[in-house]
Tab-separated table of C-alpha atoms in Angstrom:
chain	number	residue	atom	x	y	z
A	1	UNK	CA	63.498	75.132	110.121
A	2	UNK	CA	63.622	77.538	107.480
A	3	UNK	CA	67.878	78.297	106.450
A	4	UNK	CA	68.785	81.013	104.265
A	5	UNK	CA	72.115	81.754	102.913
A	6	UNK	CA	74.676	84.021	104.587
A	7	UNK	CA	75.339	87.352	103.126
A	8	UNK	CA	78.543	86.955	101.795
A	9	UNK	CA	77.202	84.074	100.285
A	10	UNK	CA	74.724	85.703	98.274
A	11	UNK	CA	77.324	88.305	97.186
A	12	UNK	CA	79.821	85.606	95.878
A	13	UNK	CA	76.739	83.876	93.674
A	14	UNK	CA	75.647	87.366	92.494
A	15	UNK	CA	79.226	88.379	91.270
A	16	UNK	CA	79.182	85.056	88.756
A	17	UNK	CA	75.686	85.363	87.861
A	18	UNK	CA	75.472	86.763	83.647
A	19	UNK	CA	72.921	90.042	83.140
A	20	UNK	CA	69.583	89.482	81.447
A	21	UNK	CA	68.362	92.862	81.725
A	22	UNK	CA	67.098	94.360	78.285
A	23	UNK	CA	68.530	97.396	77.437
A	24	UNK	CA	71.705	97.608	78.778
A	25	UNK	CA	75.537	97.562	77.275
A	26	UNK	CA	77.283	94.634	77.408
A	27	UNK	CA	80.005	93.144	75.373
A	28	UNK	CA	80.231	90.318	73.115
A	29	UNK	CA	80.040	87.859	75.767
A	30	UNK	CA	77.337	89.396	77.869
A	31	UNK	CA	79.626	90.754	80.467
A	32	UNK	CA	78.163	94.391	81.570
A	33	UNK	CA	81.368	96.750	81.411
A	34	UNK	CA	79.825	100.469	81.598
A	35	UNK	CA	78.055	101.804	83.958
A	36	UNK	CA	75.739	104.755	83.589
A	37	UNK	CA	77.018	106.646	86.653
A	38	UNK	CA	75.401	109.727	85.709
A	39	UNK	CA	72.262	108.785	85.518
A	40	UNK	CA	72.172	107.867	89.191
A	41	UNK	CA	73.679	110.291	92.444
A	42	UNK	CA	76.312	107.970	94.087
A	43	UNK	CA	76.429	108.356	98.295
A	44	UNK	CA	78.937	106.698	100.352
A	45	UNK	CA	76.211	105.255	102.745
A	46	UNK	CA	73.822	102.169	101.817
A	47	UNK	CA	71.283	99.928	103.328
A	48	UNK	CA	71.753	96.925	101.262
A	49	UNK	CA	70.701	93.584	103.512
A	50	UNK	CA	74.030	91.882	101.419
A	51	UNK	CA	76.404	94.531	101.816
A	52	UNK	CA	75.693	97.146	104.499
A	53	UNK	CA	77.981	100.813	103.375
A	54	UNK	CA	76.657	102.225	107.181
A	55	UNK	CA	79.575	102.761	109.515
A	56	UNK	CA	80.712	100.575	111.949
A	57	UNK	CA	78.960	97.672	110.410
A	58	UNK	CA	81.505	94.454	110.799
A	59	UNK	CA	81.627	91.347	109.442
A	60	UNK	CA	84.374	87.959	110.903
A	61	UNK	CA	84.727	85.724	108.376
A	62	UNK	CA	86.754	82.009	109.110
A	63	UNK	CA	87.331	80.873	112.527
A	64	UNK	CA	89.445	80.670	115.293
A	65	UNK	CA	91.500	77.026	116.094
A	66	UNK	CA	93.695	76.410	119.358
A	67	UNK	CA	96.450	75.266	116.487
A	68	UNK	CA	96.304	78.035	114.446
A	69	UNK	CA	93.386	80.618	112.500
A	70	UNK	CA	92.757	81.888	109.407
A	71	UNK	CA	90.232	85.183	109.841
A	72	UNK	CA	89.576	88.412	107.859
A	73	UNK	CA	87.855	91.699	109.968
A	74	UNK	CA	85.695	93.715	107.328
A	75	UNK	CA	84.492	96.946	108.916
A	76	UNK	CA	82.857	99.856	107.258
A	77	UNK	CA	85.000	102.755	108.725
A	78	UNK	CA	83.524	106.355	109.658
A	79	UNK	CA	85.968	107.504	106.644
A	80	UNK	CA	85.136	108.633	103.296
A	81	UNK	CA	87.366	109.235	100.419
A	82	UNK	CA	86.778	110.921	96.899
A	83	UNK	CA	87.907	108.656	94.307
A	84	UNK	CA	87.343	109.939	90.741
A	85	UNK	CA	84.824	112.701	91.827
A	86	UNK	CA	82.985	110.259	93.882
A	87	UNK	CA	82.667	110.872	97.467
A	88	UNK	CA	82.940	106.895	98.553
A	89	UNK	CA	82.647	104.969	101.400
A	90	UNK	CA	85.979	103.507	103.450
A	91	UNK	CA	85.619	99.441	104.181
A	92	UNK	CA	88.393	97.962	105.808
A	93	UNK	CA	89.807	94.541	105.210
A	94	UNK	CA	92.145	93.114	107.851
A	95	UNK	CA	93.316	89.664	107.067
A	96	UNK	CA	95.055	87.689	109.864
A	97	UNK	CA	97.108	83.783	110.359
A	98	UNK	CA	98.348	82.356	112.672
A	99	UNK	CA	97.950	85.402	115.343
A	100	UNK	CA	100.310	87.399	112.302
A	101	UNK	CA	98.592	90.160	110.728
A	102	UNK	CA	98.881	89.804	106.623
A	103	UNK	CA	97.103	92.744	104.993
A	104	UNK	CA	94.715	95.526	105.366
A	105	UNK	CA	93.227	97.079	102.903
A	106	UNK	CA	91.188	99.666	102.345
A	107	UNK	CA	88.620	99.774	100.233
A	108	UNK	CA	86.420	102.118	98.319
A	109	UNK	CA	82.460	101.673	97.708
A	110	UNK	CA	79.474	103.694	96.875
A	111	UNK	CA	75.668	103.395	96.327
A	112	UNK	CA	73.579	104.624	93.542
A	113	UNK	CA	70.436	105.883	95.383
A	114	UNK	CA	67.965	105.076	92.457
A	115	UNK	CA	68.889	101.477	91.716
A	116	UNK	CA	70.714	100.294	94.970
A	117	UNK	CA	73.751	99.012	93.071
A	118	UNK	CA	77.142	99.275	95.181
A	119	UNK	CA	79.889	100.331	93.528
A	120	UNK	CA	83.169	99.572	93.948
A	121	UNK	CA	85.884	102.033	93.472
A	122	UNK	CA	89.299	100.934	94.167
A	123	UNK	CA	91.433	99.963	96.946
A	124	UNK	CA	94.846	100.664	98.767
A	125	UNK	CA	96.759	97.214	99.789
A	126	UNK	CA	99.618	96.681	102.440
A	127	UNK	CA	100.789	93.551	102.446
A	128	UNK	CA	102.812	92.382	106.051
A	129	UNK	CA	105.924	90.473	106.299
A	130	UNK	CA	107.229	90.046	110.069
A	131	UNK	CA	105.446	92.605	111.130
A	132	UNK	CA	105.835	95.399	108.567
A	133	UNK	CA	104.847	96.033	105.162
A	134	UNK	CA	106.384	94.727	102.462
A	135	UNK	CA	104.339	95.701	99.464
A	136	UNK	CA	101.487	96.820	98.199
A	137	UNK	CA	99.956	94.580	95.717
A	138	UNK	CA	96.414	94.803	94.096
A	139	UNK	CA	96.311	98.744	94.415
A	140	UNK	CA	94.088	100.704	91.656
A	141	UNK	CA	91.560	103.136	91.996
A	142	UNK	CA	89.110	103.986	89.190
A	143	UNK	CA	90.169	107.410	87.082
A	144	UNK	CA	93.821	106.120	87.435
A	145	UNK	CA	95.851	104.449	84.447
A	146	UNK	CA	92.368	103.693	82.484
A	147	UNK	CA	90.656	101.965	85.968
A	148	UNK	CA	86.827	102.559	86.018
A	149	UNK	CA	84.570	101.703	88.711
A	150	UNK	CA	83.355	98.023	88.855
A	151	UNK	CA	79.573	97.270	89.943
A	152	UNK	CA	80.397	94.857	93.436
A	153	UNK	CA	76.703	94.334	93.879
A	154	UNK	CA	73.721	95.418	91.991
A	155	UNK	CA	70.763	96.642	94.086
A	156	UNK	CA	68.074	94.186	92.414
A	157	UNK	CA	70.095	90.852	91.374
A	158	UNK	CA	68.731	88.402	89.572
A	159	UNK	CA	69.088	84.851	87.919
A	160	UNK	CA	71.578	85.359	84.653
A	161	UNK	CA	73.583	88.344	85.614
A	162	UNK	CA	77.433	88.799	84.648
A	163	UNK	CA	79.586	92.038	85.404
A	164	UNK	CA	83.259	92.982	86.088
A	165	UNK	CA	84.023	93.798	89.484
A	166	UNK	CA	87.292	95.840	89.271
């Protein structure tokens, strides 16, 4: 029988592969760190078979034991949000132990139509402490304090690609 990976595995290898695409920017050690977002519209929907942007697409990942669990929900919401001029898709992150719910956040993505690539944008964090939030760690959104928009998943990976996320 023929096995392929999972999708979310193929998004964590593509985030540590380095870029080896002639004629783009990158710094001294070959990270890509600009993005030519005007070259390219940016929607808040997407097809991508790795990373789905169409809403009510849902992903559970880590299981469910009798003595305790470990799970995160990730669900594209109907929601968009504009997030430095971008209109941008709204992906939820729910993270659960134990029965106890531990963070959501929320999430900001879009797609360049020409290339496929899947942006990512920002996010809004609560963090849960008996049952009510107690912080909100990890926020930024791109146009705020310096923050730029971080390529989560380019539309053609390939072998020897490197780029910042957030």
């Amino acid at each position: 029988m023929k096995r392929s990976l999972p999708p979310i595995a193929v998004i964590l290898l593509s985030a540590s592969w380095t870029l080896a695409s002639p004629g783009i920017d990158t710094d001294a050690d070959g990270w890509l760190d600009t993005f030519p977002l005007t070259n390219d519209k940016i929607v808040p929907s997407g097809n991508s078979p790795y990373f789905p942007l169409e809403p009510g697409s849902f992903v559970v990942l880590g299981e469910l034991r009798p003595a305790g669990s470990e799970f995160v929900l990730i669900t594209v919401l109907h929601e968009t949000e504009t997030v430095d001029g971008i209109r941008t898709r709204v992906v939820e992150e729910r993270e659960y132990r134990d029965g106890y719910l531990l963070e959501v956040s929320r999430n900001f993505f879009g797609t360049a139509e020409k290339t496929g690539d899947i942006l990512y944008f920002g996010e809004d964090v609560d963090d849960y402490k008996d049952r009510r939030v107690a912080g909100h760690s990890g926020v930024w959104r791109a146009g705020r304090d310096g923050a730029r928009a971080g390529l989560f998943l380019p539309g053609a990976p390939a072998a020897g690609m490197k780029y910042y996320l957030e």
